mmCIF file of C-alpha atoms and ligand atoms in Angstrom:
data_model
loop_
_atom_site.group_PDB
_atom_site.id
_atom_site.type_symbol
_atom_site.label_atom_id
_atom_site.label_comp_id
_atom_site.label_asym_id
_atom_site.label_seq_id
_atom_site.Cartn_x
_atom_site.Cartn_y
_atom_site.Cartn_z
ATOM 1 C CA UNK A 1 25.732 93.534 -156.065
ATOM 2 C CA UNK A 2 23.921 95.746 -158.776
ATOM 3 C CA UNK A 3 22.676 93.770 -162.329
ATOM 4 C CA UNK A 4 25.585 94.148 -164.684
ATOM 5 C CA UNK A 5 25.055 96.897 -167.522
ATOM 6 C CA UNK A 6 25.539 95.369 -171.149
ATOM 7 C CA UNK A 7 27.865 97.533 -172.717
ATOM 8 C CA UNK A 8 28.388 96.746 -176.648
ATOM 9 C CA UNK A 9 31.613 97.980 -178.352
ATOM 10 C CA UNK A 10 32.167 97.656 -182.205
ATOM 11 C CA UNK A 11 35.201 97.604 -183.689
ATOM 12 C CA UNK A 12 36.466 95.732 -180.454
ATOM 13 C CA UNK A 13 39.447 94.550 -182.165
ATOM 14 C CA UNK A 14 40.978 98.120 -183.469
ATOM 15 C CA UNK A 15 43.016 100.341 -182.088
ATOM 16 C CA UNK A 16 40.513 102.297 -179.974
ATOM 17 C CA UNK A 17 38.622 99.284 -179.133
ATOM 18 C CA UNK A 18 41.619 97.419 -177.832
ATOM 19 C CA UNK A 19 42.514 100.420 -175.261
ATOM 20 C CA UNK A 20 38.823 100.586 -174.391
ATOM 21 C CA UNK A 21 37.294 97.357 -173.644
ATOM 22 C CA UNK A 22 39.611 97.146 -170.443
ATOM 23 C CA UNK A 23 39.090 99.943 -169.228
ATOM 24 C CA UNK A 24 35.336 99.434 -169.016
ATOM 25 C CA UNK A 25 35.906 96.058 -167.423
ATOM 26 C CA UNK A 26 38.183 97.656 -164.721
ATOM 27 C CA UNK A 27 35.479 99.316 -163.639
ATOM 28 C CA UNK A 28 36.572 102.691 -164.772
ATOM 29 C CA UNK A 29 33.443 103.725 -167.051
ATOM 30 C CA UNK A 30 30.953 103.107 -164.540
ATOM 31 C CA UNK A 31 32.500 102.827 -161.277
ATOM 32 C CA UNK A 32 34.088 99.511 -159.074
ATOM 33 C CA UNK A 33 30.253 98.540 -157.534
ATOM 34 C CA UNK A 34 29.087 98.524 -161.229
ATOM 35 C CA UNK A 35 29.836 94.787 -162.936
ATOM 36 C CA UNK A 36 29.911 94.747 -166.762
ATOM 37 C CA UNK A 37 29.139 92.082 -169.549
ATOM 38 C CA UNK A 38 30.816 93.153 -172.631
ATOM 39 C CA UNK A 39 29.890 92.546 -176.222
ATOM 40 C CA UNK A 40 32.091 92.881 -178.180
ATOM 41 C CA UNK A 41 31.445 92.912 -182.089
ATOM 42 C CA UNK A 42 33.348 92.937 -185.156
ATOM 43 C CA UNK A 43 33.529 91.869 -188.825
ATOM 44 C CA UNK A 44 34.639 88.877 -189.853
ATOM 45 C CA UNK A 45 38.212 89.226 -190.952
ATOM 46 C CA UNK A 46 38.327 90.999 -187.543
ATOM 47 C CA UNK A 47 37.517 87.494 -185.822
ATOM 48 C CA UNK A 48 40.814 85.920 -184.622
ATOM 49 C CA UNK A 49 42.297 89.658 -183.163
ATOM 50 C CA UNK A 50 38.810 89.572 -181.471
ATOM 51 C CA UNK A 51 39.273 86.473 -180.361
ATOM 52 C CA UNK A 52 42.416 86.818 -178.586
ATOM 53 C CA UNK A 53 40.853 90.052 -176.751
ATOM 54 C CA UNK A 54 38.621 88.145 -175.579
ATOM 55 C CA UNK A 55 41.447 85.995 -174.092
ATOM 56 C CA UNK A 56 43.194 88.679 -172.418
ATOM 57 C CA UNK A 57 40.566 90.016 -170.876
ATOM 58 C CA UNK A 58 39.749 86.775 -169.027
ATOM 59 C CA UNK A 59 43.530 86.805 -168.293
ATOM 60 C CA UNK A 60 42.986 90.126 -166.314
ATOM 61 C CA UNK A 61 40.233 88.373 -163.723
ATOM 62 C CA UNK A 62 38.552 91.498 -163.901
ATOM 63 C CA UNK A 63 35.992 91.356 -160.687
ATOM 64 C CA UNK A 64 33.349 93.191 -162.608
ATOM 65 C CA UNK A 65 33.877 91.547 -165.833
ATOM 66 C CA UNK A 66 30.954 89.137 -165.732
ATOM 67 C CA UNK A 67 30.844 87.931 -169.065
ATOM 68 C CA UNK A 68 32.459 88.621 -172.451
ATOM 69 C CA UNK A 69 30.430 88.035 -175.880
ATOM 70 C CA UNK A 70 32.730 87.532 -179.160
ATOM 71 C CA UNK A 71 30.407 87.878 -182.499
ATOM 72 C CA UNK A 72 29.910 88.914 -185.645
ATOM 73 C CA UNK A 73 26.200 89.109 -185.699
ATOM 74 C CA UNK A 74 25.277 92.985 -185.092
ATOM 75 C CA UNK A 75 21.905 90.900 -183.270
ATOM 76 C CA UNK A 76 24.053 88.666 -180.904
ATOM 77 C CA UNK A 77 26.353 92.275 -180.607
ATOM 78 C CA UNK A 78 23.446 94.745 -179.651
ATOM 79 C CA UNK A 79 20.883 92.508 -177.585
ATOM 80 C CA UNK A 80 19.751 93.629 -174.519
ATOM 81 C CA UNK A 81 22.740 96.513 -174.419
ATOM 82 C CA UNK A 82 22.483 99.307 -172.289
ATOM 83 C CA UNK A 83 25.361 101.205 -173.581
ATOM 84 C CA UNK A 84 26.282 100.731 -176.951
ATOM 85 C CA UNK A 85 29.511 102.279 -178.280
ATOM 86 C CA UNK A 86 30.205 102.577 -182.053
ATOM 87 C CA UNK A 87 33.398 102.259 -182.608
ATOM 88 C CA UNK A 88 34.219 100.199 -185.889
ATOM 89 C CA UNK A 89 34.233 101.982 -188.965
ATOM 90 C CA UNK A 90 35.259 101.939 -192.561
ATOM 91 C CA UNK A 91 38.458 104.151 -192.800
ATOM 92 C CA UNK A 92 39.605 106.009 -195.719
ATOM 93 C CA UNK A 93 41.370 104.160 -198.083
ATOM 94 C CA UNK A 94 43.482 105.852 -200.789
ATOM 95 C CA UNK A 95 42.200 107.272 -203.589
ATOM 96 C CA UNK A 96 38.754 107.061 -201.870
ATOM 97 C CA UNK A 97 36.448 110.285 -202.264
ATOM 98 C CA UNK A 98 35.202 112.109 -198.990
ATOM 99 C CA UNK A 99 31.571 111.732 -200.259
ATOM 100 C CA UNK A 100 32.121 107.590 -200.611
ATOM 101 C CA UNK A 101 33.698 107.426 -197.038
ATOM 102 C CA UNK A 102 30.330 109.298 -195.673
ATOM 103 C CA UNK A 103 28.611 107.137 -197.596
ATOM 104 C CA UNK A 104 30.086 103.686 -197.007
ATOM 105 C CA UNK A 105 30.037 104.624 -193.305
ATOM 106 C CA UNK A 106 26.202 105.621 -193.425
ATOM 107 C CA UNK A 107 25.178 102.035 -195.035
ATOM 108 C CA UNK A 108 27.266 100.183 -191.964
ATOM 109 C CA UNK A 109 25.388 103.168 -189.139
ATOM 110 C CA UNK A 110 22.000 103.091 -190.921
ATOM 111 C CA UNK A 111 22.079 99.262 -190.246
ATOM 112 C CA UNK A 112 23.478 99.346 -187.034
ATOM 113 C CA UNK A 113 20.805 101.948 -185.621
ATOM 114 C CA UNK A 114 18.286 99.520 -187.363
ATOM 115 C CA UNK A 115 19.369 96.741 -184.923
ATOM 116 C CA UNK A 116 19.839 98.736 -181.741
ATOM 117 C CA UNK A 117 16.177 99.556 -182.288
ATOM 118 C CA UNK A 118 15.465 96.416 -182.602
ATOM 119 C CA UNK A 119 17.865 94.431 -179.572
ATOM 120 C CA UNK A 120 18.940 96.827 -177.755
ATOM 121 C CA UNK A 121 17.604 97.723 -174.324
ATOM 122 C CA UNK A 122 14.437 100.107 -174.565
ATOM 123 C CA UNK A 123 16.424 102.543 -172.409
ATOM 124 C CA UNK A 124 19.995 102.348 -174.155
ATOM 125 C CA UNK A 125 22.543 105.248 -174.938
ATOM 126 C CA UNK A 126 24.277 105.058 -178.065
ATOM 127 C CA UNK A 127 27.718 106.788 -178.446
ATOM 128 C CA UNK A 128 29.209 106.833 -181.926
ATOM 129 C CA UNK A 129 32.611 107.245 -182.328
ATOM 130 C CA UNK A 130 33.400 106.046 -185.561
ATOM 131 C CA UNK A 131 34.007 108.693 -188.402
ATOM 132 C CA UNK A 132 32.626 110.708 -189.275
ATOM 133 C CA UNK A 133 30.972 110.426 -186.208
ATOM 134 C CA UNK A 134 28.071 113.693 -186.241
ATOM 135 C CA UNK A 135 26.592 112.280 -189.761
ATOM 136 C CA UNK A 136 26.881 108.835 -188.976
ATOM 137 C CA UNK A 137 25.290 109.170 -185.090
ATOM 138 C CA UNK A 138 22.440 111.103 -187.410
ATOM 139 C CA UNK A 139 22.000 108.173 -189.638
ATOM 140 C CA UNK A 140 21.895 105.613 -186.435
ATOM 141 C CA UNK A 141 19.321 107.254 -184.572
ATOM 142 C CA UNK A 142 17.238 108.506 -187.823
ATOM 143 C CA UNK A 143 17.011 104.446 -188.568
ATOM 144 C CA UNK A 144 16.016 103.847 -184.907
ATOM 145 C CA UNK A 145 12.140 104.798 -184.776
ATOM 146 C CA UNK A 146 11.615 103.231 -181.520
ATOM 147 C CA UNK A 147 14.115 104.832 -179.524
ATOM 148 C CA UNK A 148 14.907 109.206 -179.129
ATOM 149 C CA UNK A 149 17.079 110.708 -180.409
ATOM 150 C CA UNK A 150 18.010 111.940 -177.545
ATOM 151 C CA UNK A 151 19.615 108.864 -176.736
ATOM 152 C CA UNK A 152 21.989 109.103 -179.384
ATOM 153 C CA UNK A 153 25.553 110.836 -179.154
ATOM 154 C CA UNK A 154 28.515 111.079 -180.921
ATOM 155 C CA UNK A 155 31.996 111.983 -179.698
ATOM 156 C CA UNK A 156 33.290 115.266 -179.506
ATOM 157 C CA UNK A 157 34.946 115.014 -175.457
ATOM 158 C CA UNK A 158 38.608 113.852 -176.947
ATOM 159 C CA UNK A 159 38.687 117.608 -178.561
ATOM 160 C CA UNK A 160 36.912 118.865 -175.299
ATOM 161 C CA UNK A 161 39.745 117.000 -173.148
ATOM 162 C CA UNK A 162 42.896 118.216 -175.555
ATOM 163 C CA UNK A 163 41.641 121.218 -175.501
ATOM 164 C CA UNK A 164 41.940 121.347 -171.377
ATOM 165 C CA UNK A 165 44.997 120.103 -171.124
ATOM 166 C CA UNK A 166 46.376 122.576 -173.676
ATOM 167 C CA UNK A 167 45.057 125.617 -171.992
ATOM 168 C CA UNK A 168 46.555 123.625 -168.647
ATOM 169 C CA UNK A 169 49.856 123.717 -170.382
ATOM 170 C CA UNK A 170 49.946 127.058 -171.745
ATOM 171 C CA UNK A 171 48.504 128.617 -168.168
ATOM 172 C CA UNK A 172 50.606 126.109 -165.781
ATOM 173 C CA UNK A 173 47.682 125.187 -164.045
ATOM 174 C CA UNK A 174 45.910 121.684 -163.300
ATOM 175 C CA UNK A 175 43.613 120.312 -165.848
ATOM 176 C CA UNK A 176 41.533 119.886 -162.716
ATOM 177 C CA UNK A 177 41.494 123.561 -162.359
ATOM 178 C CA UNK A 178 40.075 124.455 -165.561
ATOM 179 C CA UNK A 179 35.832 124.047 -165.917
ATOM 180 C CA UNK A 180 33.208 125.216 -168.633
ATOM 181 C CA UNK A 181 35.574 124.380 -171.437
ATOM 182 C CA UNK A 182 33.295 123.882 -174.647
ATOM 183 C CA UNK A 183 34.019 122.474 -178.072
ATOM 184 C CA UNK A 184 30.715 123.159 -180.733
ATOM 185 C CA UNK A 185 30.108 121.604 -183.992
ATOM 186 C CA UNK A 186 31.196 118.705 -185.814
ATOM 187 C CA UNK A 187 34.058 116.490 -184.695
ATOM 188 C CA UNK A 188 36.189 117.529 -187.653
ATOM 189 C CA UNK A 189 38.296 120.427 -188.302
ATOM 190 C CA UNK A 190 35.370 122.628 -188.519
ATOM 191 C CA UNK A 191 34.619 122.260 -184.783
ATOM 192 C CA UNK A 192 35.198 125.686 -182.437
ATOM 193 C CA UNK A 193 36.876 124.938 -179.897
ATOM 194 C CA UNK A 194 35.620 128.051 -177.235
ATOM 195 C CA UNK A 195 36.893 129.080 -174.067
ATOM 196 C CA UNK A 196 35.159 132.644 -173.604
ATOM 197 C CA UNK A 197 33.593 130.714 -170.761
ATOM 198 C CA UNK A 198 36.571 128.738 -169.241
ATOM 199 C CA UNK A 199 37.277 129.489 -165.354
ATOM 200 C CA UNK A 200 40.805 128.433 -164.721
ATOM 201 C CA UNK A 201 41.225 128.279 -160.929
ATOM 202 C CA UNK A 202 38.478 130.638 -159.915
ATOM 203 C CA UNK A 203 39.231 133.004 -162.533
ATOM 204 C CA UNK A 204 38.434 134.030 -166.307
ATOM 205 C CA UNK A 205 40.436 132.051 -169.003
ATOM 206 C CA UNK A 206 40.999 135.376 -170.461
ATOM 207 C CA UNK A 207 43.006 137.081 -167.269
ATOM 208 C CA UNK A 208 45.520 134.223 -168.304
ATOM 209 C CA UNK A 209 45.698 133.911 -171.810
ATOM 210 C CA UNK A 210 44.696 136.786 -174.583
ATOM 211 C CA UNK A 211 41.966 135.634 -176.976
ATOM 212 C CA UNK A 212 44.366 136.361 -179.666
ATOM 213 C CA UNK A 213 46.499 133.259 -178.629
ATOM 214 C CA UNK A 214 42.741 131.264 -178.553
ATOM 215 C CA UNK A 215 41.922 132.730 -182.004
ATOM 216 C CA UNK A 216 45.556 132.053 -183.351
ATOM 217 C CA UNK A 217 47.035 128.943 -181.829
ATOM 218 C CA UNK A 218 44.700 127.026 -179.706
ATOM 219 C CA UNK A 219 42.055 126.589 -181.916
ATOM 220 C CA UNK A 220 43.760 125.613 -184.945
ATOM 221 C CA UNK A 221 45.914 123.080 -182.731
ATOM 222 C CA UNK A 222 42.987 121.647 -181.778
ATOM 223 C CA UNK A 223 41.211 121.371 -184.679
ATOM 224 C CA UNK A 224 44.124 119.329 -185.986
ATOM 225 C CA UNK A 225 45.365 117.937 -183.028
ATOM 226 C CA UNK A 226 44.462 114.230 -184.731
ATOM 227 C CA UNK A 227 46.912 114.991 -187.581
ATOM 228 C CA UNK A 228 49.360 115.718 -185.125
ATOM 229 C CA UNK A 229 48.885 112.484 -183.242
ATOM 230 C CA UNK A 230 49.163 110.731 -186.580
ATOM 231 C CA UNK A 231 52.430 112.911 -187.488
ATOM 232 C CA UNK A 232 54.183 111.466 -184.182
ATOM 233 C CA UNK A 233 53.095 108.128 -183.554
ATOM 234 C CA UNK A 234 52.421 106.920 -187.115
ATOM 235 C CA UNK A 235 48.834 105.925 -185.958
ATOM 236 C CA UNK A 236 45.942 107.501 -184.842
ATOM 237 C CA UNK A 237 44.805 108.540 -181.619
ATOM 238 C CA UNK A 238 44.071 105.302 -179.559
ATOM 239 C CA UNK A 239 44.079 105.687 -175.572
ATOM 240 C CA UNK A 240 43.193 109.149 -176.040
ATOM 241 C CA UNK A 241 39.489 108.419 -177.265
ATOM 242 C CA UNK A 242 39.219 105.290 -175.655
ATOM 243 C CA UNK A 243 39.865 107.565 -172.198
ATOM 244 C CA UNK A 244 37.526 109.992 -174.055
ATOM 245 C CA UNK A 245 34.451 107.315 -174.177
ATOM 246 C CA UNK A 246 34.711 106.566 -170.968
ATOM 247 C CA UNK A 247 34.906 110.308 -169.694
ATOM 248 C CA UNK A 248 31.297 111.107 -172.026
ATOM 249 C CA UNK A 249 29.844 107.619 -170.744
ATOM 250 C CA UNK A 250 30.664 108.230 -167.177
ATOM 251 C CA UNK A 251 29.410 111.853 -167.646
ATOM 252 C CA UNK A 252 26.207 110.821 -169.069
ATOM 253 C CA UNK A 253 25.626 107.918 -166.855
ATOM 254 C CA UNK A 254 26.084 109.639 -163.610
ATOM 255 C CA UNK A 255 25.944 113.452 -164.196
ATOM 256 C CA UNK A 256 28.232 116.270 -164.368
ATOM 257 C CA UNK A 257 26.841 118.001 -161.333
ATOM 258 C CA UNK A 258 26.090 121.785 -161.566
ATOM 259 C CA UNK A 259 29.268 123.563 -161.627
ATOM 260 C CA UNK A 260 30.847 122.458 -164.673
ATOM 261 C CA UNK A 261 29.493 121.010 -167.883
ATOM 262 C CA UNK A 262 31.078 118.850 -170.701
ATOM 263 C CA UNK A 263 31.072 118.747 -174.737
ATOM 264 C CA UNK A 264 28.447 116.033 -176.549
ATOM 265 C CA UNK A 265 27.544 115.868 -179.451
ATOM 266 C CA UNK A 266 23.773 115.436 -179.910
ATOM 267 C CA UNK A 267 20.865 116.307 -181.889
ATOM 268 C CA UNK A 268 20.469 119.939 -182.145
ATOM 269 C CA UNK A 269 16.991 121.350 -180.488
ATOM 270 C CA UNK A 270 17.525 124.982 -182.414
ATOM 271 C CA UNK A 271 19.380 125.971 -179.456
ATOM 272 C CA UNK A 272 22.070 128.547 -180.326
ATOM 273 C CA UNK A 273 20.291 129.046 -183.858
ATOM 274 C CA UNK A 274 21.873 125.864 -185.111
ATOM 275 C CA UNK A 275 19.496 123.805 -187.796
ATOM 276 C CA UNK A 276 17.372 121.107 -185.938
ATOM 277 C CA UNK A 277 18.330 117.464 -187.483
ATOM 278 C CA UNK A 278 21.606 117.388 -187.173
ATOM 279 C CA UNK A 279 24.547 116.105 -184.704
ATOM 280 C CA UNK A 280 26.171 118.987 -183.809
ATOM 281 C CA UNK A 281 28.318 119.085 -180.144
ATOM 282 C CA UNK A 282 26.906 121.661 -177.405
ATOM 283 C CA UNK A 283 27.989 122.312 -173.752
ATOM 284 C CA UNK A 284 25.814 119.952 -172.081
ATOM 285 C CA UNK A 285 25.068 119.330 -168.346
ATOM 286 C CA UNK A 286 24.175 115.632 -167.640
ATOM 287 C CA UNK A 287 21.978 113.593 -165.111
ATOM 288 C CA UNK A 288 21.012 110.252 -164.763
ATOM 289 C CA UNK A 289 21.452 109.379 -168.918
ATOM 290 C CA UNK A 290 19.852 112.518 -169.412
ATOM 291 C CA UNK A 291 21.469 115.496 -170.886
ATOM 292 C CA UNK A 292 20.352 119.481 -170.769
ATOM 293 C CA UNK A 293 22.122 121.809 -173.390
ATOM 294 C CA UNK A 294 23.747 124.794 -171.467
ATOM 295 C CA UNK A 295 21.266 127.852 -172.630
ATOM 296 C CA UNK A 296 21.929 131.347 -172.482
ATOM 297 C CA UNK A 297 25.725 131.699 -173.267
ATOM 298 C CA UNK A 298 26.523 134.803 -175.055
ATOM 299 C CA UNK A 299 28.314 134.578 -178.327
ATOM 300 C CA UNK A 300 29.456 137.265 -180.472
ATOM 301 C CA UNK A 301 30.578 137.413 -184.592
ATOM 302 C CA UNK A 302 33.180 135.865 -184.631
ATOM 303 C CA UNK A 303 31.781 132.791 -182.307
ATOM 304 C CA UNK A 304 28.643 132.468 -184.583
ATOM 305 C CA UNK A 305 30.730 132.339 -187.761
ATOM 306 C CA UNK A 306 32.621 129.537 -186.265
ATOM 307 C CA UNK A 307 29.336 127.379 -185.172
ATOM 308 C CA UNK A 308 27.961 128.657 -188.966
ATOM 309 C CA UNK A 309 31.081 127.000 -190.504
ATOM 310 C CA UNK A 310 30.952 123.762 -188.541
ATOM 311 C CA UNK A 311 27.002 123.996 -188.690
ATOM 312 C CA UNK A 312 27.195 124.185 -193.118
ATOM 313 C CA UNK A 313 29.646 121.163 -192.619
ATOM 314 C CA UNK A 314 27.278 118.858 -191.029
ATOM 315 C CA UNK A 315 24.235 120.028 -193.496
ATOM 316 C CA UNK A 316 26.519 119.055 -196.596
ATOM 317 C CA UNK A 317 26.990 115.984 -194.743
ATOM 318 C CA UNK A 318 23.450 114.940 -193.932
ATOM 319 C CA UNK A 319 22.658 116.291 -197.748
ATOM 320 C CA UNK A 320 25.323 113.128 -199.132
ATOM 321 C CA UNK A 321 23.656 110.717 -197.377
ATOM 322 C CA UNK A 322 19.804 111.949 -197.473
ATOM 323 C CA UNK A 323 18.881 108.745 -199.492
ATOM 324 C CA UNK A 324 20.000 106.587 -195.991
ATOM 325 C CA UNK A 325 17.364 109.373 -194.128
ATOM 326 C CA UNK A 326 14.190 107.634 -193.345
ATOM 327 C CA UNK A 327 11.373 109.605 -195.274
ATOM 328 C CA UNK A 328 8.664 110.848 -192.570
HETATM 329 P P1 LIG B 401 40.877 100.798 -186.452
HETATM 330 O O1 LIG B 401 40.861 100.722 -187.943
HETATM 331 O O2 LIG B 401 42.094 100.430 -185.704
HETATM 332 O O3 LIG B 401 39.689 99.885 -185.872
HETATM 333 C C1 LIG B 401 38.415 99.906 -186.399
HETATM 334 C C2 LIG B 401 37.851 98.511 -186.242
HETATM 335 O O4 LIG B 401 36.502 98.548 -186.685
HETATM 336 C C3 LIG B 401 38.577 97.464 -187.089
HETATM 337 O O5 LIG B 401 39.044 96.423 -186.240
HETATM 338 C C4 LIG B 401 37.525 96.987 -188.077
HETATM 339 O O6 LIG B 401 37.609 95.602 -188.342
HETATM 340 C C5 LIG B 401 36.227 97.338 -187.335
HETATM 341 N N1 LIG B 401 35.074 97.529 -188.214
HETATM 342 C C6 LIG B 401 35.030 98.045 -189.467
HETATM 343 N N2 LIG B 401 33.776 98.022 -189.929
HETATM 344 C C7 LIG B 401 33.012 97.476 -188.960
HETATM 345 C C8 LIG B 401 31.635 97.180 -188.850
HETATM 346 N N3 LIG B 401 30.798 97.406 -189.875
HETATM 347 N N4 LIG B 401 31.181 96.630 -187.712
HETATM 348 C C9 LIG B 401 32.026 96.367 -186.692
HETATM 349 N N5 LIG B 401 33.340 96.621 -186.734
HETATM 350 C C10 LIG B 401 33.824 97.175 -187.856
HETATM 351 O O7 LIG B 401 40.404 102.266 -186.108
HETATM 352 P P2 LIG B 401 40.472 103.038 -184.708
HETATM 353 O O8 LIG B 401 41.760 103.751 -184.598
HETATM 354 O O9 LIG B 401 40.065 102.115 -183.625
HETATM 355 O O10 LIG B 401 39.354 104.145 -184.938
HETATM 356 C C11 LIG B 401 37.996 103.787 -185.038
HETATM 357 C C12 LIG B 401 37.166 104.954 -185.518
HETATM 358 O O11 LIG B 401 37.218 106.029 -184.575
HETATM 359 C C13 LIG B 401 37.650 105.563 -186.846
HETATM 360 O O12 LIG B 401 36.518 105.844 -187.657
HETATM 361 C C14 LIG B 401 38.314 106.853 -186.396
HETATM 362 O O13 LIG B 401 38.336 107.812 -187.429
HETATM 363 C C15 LIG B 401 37.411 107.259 -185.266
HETATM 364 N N6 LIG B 401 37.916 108.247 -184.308
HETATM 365 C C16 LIG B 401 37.016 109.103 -183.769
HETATM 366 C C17 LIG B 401 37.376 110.009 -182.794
HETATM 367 C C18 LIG B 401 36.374 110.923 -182.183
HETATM 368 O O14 LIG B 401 36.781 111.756 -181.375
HETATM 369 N N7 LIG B 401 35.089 110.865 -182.516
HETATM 370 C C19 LIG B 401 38.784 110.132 -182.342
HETATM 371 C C20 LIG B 401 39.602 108.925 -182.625
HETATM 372 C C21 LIG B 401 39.325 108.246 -183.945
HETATM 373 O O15 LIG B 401 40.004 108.920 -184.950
#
């Protein structure tokens, strides 16, 4: 039987969290030889909802599910993790500016990437999820001197995956069919969502659909497909981005192999001529935790105005919470 893998979720008691944390005690994230202790953190308030998912996943006898940690201690919460996934965040409230949500999220990432350097396993990978989800992965890993960067991510795979099963949808083909799908930017509706590389069924995306349709309804459905979500359900997308964590931690953990490659968001090398320093999401192969932006794509105007756009996004949002920035 292999060690179990500490895998942290915060926010365990929300609406993602509460799809998620079975899911990775089924065995689903990182496969049915691999057992799992979770932690599971949350605030305070949060304590009694956490508390009872604690109790109903103990009534699932999960096999893998060796232990489960309840806390509210971000120490207790991040010890020893090898996979820590960021889920709890502040959410807009009304009235509240865009500039104090960044903000007030940065404080609760700067001192959450303060304590995975400090408890976390040496060799952890940090997902962030919570929004937004580029700036604050930044502000985690910038407040996390011990660890790389490159061991930071932040979640851009639930616009990679509805952006699959659209072009499934539209092409009546299987979402299996469809590889080199690639979403870049920030996970907002900046973000391009690209399929000039897409090979649906051995074939070119584009000897199915026109890039017209791409250009005029894809990518602005995907861009908002979250409003959508809200529009019919009343709430926001739940199963979707738990099933989308466990996709870019499964990914990440045990590789993409070398026909296809998936969105991440991670720190940008220059590749592509986007700014270094900030979280913006790439097509990225993956390997044993370790991930390799795709190089060499060819992009033309209109592609590099899009990465621009989402690029200036993420710049204005590092510049709002610069104070939070460690000074080197
Ligand atoms: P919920 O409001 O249902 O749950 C969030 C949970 O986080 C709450 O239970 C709250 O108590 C907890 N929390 C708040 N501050 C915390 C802190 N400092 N430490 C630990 N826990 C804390 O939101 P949910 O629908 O689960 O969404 C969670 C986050 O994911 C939101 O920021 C949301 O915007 C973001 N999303 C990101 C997506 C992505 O693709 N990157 C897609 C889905 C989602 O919209």
């Amino acid at each position: 039987m292999n060690k179990p893998f500490k895998v942290t979720i915060t926010g365990a008691a929300g609406n993602i969290g509460y799809a998620l944390a079975f899911r990775v005690a089924s065995g689903e994230m990182f496969g049915p030889d691999q057992p799992v202790i979770l932690r599971l953190h949350e605030i305070p308030q949060a304590q009694a909802s956490l508390k009872g998912v604690g109790m109903e996943l103990e009534d699932c006898a999960f096999p893998l599910l060796h232990d489960i940690v309840l806390t509210d201690n971000a120490e207790i919460g991040f010890r020893e993790t090898d996979y820590a996934i960021l889920v709890g965040a502040k959410p807009r409230s009304k009235g509240m500016e865009r500039n104090d949500l960044i903000t007030e999220n940065a404080r609760i990432f700067s001192s959450q990437g303060r304590s995975i350097n400090d408890h976390a396993s040496e060799n952890v990978r940090v997902l962030v999820v919570g929004n937004p989800a580029n700036t604050n992965a930044l502000i985690a890993a910038s407040n996390a001197p011990d660890l790389h960067p490159r061991q930071f991510s932040a979640m851009t795979r639930l616009d990679h995956n509805r952006a699959k099963g659209l072009l499934a949808n539209k092409t009546n083909k299987l979402v299996a069919d469809i590889t080199r799908m690639t979403v870049w930017g920030n996970h907002s509706v900046t973000q391009y969502p690209d399929i000039n590389n897409c090979m649906i069924d051995g074939v070119s995306a584009y000897e199915l659909v026109s890039r017209d349709w791409a250009i005029d309804h894809m990518i602005p459905r995907i861009q908002r497909r979250g409003a959508e979500i809200i529009e019919a359900r009343g709430l926001s997308s739940a199963a979707s981005a738990a099933d989308a964590v466990v996709d870019h931690m499964r990914d990440w953990c045990r590789g993409t192999g070398d026909q296809d490659w998936v969105s991440m968001s991670v720190m940008s090398d220059g590749s592509y001529g986007v700014s270094e320093g900030i979280m913006f999401s790439f097509p990225v192969t993956t390997k044993d935790g370790e991930y390799q932006i795709v190089q060499g794509l060819e992009l033309d105007e209109f592609d590099r105005s899009r990465l621009k756009a989402s690029e200036q996004e993420l710049l204005e949002e590092r510049a709002i919470i610069a104070d939070l920035l460690p000074k080197n």
